[in-house]
Each structure stands twice: as C-alpha cells, then as structure tokens.
Tab-separated table of C-alpha atoms and ligand atoms in Angstrom:
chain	number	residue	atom	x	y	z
A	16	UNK	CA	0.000	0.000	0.000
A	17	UNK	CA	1.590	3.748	-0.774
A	18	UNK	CA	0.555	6.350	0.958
A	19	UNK	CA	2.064	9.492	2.296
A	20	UNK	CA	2.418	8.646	5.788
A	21	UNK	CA	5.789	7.590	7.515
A	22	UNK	CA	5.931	5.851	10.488
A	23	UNK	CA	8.816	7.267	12.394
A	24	UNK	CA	11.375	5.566	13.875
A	25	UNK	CA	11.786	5.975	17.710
A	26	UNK	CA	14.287	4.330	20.199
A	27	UNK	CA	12.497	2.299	22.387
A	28	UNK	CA	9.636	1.967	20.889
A	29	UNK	CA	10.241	1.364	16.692
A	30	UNK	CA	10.008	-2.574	17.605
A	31	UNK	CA	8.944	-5.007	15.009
A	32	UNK	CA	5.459	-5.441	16.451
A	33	UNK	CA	5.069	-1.298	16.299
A	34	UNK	CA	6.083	-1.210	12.493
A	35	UNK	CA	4.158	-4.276	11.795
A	36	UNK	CA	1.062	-2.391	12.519
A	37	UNK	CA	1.550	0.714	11.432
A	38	UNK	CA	2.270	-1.018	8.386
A	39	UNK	CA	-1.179	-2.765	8.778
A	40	UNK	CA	-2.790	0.492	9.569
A	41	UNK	CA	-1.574	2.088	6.940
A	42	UNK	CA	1.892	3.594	6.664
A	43	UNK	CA	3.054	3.680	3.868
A	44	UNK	CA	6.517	3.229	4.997
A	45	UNK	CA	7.994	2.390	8.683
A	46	UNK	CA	11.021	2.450	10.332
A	47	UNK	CA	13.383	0.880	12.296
A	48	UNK	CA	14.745	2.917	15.518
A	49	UNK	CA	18.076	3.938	15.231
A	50	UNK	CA	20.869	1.457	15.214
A	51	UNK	CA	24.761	2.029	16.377
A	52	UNK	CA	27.372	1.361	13.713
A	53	UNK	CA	29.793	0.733	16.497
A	54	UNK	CA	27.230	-2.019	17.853
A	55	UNK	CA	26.648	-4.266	14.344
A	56	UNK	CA	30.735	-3.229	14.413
A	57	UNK	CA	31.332	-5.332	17.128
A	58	UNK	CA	28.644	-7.951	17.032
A	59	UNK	CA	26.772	-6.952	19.739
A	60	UNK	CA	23.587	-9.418	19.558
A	61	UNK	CA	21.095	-6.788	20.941
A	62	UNK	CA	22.115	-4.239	17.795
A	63	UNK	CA	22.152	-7.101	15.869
A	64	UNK	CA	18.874	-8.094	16.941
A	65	UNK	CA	17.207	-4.685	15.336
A	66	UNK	CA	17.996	-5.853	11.898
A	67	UNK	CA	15.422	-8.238	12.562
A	68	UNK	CA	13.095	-7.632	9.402
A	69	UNK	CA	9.795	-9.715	8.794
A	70	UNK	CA	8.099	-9.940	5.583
A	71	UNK	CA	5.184	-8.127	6.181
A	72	UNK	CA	7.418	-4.703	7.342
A	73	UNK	CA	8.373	-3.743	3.356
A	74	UNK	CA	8.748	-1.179	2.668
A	75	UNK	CA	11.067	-0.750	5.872
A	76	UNK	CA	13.624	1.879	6.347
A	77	UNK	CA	16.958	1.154	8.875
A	78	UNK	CA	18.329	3.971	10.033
A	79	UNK	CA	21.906	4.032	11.920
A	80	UNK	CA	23.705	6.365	13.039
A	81	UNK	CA	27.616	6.712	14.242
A	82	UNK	CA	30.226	9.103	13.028
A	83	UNK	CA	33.071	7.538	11.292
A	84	UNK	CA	32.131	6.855	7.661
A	85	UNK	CA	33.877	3.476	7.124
A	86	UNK	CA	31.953	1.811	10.335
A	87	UNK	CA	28.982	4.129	8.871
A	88	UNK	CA	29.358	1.931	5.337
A	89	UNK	CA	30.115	-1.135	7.064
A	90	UNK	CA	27.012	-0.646	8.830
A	91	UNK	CA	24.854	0.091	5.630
A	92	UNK	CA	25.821	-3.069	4.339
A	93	UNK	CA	24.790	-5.260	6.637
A	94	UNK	CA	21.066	-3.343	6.753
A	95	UNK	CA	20.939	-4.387	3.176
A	96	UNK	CA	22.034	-7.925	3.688
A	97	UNK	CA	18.959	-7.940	6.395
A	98	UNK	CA	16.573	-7.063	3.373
A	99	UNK	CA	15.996	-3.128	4.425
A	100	UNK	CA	14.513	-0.908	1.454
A	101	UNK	CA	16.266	1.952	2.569
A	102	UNK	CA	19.500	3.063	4.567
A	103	UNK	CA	18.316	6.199	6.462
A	104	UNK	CA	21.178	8.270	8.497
A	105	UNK	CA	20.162	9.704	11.408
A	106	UNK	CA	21.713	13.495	11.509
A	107	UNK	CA	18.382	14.328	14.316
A	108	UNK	CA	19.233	12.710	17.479
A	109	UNK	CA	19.511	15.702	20.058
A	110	UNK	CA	20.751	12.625	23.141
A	111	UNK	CA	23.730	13.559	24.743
A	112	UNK	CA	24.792	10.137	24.785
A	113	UNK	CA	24.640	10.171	21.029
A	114	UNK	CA	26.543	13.559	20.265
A	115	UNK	CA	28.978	13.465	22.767
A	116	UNK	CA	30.124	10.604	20.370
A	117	UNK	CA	29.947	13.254	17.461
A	118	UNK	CA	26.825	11.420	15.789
A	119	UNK	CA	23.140	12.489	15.735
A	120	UNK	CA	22.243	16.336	15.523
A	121	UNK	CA	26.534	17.451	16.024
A	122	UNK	CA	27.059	16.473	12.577
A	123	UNK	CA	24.993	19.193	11.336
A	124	UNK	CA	27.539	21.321	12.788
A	125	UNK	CA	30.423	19.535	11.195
A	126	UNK	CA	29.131	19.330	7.828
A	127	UNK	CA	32.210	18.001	6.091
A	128	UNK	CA	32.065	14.451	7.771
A	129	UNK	CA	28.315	14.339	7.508
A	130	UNK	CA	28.944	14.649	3.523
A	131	UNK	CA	31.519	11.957	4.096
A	132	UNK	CA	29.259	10.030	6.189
A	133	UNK	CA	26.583	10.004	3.233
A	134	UNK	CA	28.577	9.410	0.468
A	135	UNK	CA	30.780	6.670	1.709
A	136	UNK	CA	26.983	4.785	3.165
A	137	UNK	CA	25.529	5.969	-1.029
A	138	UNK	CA	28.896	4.147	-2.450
A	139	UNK	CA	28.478	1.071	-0.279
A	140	UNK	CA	25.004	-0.010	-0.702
A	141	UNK	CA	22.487	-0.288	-3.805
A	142	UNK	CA	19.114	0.478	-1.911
A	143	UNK	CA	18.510	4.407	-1.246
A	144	UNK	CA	20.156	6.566	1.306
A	145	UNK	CA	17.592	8.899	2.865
A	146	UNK	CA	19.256	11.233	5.913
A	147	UNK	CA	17.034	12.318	8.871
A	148	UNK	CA	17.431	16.042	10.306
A	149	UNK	CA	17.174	18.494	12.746
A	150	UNK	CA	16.933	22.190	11.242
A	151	UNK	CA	20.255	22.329	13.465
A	152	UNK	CA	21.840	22.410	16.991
A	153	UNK	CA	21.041	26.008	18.363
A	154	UNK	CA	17.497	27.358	18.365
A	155	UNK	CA	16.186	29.405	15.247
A	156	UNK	CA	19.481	27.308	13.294
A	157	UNK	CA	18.593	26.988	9.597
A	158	UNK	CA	21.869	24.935	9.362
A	159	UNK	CA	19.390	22.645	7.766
A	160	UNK	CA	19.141	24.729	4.408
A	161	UNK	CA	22.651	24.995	4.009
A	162	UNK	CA	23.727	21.085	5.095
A	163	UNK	CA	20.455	19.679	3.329
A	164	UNK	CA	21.639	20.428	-0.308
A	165	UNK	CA	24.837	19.440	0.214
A	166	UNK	CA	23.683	15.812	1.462
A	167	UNK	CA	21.980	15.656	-1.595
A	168	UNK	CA	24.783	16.096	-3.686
A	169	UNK	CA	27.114	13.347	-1.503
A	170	UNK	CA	24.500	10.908	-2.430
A	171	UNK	CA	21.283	11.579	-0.212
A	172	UNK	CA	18.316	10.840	-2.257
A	173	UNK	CA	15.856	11.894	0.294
A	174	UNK	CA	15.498	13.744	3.193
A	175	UNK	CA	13.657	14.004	6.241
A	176	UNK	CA	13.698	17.009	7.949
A	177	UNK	CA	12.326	17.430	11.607
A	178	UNK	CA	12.403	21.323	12.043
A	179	UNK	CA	13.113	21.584	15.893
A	180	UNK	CA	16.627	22.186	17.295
A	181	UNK	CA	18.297	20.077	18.826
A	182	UNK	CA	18.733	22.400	22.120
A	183	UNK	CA	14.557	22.272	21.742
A	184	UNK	CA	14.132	18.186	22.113
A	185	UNK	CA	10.955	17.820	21.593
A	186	UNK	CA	9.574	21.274	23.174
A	187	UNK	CA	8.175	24.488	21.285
A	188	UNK	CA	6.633	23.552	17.865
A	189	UNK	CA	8.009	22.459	14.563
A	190	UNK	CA	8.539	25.166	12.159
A	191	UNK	CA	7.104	23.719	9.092
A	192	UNK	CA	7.778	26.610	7.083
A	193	UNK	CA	11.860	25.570	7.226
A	194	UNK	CA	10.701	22.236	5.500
A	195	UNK	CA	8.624	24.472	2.763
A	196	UNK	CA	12.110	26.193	1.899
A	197	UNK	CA	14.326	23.211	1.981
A	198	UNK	CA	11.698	21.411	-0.496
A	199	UNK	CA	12.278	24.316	-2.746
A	200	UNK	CA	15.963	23.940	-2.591
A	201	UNK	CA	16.669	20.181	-3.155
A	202	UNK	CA	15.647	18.306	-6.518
A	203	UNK	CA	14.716	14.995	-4.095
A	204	UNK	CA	11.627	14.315	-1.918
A	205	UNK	CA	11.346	15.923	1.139
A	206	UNK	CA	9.260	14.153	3.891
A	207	UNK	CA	7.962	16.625	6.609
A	208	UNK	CA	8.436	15.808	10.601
A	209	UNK	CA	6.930	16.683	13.809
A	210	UNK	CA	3.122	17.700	15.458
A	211	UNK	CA	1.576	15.747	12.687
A	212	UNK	CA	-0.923	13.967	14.461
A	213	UNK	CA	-4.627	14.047	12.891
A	214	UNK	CA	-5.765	14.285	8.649
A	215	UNK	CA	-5.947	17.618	9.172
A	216	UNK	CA	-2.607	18.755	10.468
A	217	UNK	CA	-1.409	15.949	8.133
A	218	UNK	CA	-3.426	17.788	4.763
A	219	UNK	CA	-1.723	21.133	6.528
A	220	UNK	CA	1.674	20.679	6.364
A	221	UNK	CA	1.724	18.291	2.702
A	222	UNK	CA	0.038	21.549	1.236
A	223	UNK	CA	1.883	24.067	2.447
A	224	UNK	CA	5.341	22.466	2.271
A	225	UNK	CA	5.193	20.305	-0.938
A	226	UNK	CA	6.748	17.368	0.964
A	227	UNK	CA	6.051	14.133	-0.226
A	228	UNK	CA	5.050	12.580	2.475
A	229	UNK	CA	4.101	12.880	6.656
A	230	UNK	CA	6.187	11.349	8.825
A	231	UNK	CA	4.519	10.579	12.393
A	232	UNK	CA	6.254	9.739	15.231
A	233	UNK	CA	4.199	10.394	19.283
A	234	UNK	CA	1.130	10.586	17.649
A	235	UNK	CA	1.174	6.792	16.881
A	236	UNK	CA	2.417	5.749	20.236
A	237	UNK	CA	-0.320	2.987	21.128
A	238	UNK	CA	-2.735	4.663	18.557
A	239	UNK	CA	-2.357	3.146	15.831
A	240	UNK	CA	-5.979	4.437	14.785
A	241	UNK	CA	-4.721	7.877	14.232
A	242	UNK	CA	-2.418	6.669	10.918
A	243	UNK	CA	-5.936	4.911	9.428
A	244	UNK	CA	-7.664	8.515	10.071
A	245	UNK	CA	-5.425	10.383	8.663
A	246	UNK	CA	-5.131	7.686	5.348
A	247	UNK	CA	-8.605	6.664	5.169
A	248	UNK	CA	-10.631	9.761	7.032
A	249	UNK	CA	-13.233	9.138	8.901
A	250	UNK	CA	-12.108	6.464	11.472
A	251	UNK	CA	-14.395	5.905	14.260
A	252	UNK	CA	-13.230	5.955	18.242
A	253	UNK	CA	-11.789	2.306	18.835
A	254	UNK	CA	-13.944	0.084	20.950
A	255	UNK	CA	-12.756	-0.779	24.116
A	256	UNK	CA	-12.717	-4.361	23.235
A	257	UNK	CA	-10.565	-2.787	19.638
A	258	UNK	CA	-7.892	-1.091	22.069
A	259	UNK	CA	-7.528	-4.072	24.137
A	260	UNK	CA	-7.254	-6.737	21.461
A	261	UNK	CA	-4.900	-4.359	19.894
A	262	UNK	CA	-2.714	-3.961	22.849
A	263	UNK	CA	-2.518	-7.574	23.637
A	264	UNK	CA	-1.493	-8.599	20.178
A	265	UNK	CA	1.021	-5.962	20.795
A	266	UNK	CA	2.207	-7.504	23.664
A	267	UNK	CA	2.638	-11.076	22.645
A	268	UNK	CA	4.685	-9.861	19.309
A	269	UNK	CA	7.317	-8.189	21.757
A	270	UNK	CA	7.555	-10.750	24.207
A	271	UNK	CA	8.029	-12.961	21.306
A	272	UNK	CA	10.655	-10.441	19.942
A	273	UNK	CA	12.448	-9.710	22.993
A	274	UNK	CA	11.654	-12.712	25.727
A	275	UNK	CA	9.449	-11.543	28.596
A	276	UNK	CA	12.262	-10.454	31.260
A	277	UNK	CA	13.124	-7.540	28.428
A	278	UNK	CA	9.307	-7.091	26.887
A	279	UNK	CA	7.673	-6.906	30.639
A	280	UNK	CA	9.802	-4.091	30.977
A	281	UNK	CA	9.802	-2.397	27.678
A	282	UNK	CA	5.599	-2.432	27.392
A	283	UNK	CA	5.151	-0.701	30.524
A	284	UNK	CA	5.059	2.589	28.767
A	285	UNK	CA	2.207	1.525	25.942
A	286	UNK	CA	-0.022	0.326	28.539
A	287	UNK	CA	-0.663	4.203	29.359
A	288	UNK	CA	-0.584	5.388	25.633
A	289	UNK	CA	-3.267	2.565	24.784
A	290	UNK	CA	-5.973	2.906	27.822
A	291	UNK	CA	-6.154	6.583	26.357
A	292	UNK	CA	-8.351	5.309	24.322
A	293	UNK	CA	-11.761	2.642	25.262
A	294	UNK	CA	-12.718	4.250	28.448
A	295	UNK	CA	-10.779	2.102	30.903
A	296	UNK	CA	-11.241	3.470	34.465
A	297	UNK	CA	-8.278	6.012	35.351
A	298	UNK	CA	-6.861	3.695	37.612
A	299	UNK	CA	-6.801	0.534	35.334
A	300	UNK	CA	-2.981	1.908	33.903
A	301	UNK	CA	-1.489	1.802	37.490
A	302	UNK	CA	-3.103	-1.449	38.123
A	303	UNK	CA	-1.130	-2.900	34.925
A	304	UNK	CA	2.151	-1.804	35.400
A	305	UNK	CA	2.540	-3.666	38.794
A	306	UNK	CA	1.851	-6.652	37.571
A	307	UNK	CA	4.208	-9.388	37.585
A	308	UNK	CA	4.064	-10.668	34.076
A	309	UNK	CA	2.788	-10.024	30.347
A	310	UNK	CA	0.193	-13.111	31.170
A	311	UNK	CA	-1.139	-11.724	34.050
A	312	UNK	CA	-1.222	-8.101	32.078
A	313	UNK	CA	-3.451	-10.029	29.223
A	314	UNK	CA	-5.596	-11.678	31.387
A	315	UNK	CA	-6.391	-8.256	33.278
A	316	UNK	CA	-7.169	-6.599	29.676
A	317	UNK	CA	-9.442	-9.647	28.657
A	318	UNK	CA	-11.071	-9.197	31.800
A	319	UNK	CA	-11.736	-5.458	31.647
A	320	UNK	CA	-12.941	-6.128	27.825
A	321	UNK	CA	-14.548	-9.226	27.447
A	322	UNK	CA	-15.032	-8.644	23.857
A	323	UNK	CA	-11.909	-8.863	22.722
A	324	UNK	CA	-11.156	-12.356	22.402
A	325	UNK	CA	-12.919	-12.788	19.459
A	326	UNK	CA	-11.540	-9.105	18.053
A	327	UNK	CA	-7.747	-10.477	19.063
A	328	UNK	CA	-8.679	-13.943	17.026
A	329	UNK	CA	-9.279	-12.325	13.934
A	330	UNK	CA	-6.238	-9.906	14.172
A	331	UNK	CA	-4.220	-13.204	14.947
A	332	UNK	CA	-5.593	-15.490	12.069
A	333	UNK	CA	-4.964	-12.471	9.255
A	334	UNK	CA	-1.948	-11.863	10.839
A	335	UNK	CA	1.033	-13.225	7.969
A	336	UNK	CA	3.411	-15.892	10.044
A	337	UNK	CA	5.876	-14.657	10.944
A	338	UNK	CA	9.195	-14.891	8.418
A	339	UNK	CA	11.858	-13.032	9.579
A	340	UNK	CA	14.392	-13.157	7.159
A	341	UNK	CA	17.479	-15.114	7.407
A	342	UNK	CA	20.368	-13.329	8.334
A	343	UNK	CA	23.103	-15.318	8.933
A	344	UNK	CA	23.902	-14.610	12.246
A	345	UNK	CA	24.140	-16.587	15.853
A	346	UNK	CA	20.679	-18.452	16.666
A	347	UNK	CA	20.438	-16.927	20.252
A	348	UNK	CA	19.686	-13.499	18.364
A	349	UNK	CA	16.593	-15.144	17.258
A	350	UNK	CA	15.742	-15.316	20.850
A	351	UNK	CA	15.946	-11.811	21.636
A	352	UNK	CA	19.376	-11.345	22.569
B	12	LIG	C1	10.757	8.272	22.245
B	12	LIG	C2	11.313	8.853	20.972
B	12	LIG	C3	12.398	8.223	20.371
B	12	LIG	C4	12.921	8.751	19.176
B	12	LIG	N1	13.953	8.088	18.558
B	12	LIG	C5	14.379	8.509	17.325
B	12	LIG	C6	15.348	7.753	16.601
B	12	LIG	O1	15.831	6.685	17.018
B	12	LIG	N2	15.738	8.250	15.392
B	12	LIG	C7	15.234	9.406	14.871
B	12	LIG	O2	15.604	9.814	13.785
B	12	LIG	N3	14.301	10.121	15.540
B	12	LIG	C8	13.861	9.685	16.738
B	12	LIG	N4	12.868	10.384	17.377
B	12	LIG	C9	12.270	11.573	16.741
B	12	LIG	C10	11.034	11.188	15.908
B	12	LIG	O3	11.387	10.331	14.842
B	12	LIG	C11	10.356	12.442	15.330
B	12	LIG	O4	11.270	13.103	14.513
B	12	LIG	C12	9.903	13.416	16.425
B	12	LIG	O5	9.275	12.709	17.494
B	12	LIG	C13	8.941	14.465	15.869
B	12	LIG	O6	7.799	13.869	15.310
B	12	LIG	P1	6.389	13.809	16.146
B	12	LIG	O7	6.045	15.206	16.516
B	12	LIG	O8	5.434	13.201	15.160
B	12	LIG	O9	6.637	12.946	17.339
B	12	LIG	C14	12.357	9.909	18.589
B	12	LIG	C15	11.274	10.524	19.230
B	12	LIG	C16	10.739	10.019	20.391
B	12	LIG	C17	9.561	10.701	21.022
C-alpha cells in the first residue's frame, strides 16, 4: 500500500510489532529505531537483533547512526544484507549520549564528515540513502538549508527534515515553514516531521510544504488508529474491546521479539498510551504496570474487555506468520538477545 504517511522511527519503541502495525494500519513506509554502527561493528547481539526484518514490514527503512564513515558503510551493508529498502542516516538525534560521540544532531555542525558520512553509506550499498534532520543544533538554526543540499549532492536521495533544534528536544513547535524552503531547494523528496498527528494537520503541512510525504512519530504511540484517520478519514473511536485486542497482540509480538524479562519491561510505557483510548477506568494503567508478568497483564485486559477475544482472534488469524528473514547470524539473536 503507498501512501504518504511515515511511520517514524523511535528508540524504544520502533520494535517489530510497532512497524508491523503501522504497516497494517496504513503507513506507507515504517522504520526501524536507530541502530549504532559501532554495535553491528562489534557484534553486539542486541544491535544485531534490530535488523530483525519480517516480511510483512516492506517497505522498511533502517536507520543508523555513528560518526566515522567506514563503520557508517560497514554498517549500511549489513542493513541491506537484512533485506531493508532503505538506509536512512540519522543526523536528528539531540541525546547527549549520542553527540557526545559526534553522531546524531553534532554532525549538522560539522558538515564536512556528515557529507563523508553520506557518500561513503551511497557508495556502499544499492538500496537508497535517505538522511534524517534536525533544522540544526542552536534554536532558530537553519543549518538545515545549508547542510540539506549538500547531502543531496554526496548521495542523499531523500530527506527528512524534523524542524526543531536540537537544544529544543521535543519542546516548542516544529517550524514547518523551514521544511517548505528546503523542499524548494533540493531536486529529491522531502518528507515533513513533527506535530503531525490528525488528517488535518497531516493535509496542513503536505500543502503548504510540498513534501512528499508525513512522517509521524508520538502521535502513533499505542494509537495506531490515528495513521488509518489520517489515510482513510473518517475512522471511528476504537472500541474498548478494539484497544484491548490491539494492545494484547502488541504484547505477545514483543515478548516474542524480545523474551518476557526484556518485553515486561519495555511495554510498561504503551499500557498508558493505549488505555487513552476505550474508556478504561483512570486507575486501570497503574493497576497494569505492577503486575508481575505479560500473562497476568493479558488476562487483566481480557477481563476489563470481554469482547476482545474474538476481536484479538481475527487480528491473529490475518496476521502473515511470521518470516523473519534469514540473516546469517548466531541463533540466540533469534531469541531476543
Ligand atoms: C521516544 C522517541 C524516540 C525517538 N527516537 C528517534 C530515533 O531513534 N531516530 C530518529 O531519527 N528520531 C527519533 N525520534 C524523533 C522522531 O522520529 C520524530 O522526529 C519526532 O518525534 C517528531 O515527530 P512527532 O512530533 O510526530 O513525534 C524519537 C522521538 C521520540 C519521542
């Protein structure tokens, strides 16, 4: 299915079962979260473990990020060998942990390597090289509309621009009227970044930018209805029994992905992003994340929604088995690592 909505990707939450349904509620292209160079450098099975691609996913971007363009092209070529579509940089991420290393949002400050960066990743693999970006590091930058051409011309052949600074994180607004002036600078599709969250806001910015597409990041944390409404129109609320069937499918993909010591962890954060929606009681949230185990967790949802067994059967049955791809790489990664 094409449509003009990206699924972005986000650490921590860009898991297999999240682009799987965005995929399924219609994205028209997800993402994987980002994924260190150093890490698929040195074998580490948990980075590994992100190149996990299933067949359903397609088209699926993999974005890494890292600073040193040889480990940078090394990297590339091993999301290719895992069957990605696309090789997206990451140039956005504004996590100290992440530029003190001189990767994420620094490199827009250091232009020179991020050119290198690109074109040594555009030389190594054959599937497109999109680059993800900040407008720049300080606020009111437009570092963006100087670096962004430039990327092109070392080999980018898309960009993605999220028009916050990196100082901002994720606070003010997005100035969408940056990504209107890099569109008209660049001869490659421009996909727009940040606040999109309804049709409307979506209809906003692909008018008044010309970007190709939306891409759509918090507003499809455990609301996966929001990407249908703003493809399709018109979506109704999700039933109660809807959000829980929804959730629980979500939750048996990542324990299945990750094991339940990691998952039981890691889904604590959707339960509250999910029970915004179904009218759960305000209290049913805190009475999820104290439980013991994913089971227990399901059993509580089917309780509160007794509807959604049969809901959660047919999502399960048209559900494609799973086929991750064959990568080549230790079994135990299989098992979550
Ligand atoms: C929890 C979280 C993790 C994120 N991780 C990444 C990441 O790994 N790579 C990336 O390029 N952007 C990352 N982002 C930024 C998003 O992709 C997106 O650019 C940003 O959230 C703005 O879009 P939104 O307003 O639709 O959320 C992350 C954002 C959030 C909230």
């Amino acid at each position: 299915m094409q449509t003009r909505v990206v699924l972005a990707p986000m650490a921590g939450v860009s898991v297999q079962a999240f682009r799987r349904q965005g995929r399924r509620f219609g994205a028209g292209l997800v993402c994987s979260e980002m994924v260190s160079c150093a890490g698929l450098h040195h074998g580490n099975e948990r980075t590994l473990g992100y190149l996990r691609i299933a067949a359903d996913e397609h088209p699926l971007a993999v974005q890494i990020f890292g600073s040193e363009p040889p480990l940078m092209a090394e990297a590339a070529r091993m999301v290719e060998d895992a069957g990605a579509d696309i090789v997206d940089i990451n140039f956005g991420c504004p996590v100290k942990k992440v530029t003190k290393t001189g990767a994420g949002a620094t490199l827009l400050e250091d232009s020179g390597r991020a050119e290198r960066i690109v074109a040594a990743v555009a030389g190594a693999v054959d599937v497109p090289v999109s680059v993800k970006m900040r407008r720049g590091v300080e606020d009111g930058s437009r570092t963006c509309l100087d670096v962004g051409p430039r990327l092109v011309d070392a080999g980018a052949a898309t960009l993605t621009l999220h028009p916050r600074s990196a100082r901002q994180m994720y606070t003010g607004a997005a100035d969408h009227s940056l990504t209107a002036e890099l569109v008209e600078l660049v001869d490659v599709p421009v996909i727009a970044c940040g606040d999109v969250t309804s049709r409307a806001r979506a209809h906003t910015v692909l008018a008044s930018t010309g970007a190709v597409a939306v891409m759509v990041g918090r507003g499809a944390q455990g609301n996966p209805w929001a990407l249908r409404e703003m493809v399709d129109g018109d979506e109704p609320e999700p039933t109660r029994e809807e959000v829980a069937a929804e959730l629980i499918l979500f939750i048996r993909e990542t324990v299945r992905e990750m094991g339940e010591r990691r998952a039981s962890g890691f889904l604590k954060k959707f339960y509250g992003w999910y029970l915004g929606r179904g009218r759960f009681p305000r209290s049913f949230k805190q009475e999820l994340v104290v439980l013991g185990s994913t089971d227990e967790v399901v059993q509580r949802l089917l309780a509160a929604a007794p509807g959604a067994d049969d809901v959660l059967e047919r999502l399960e049955s048209d559900q494609p088995p799973v086929d991750d791809r064959l990568l080549k790489l230790p079994i135990s990664i299989y098992g979550g690592g």
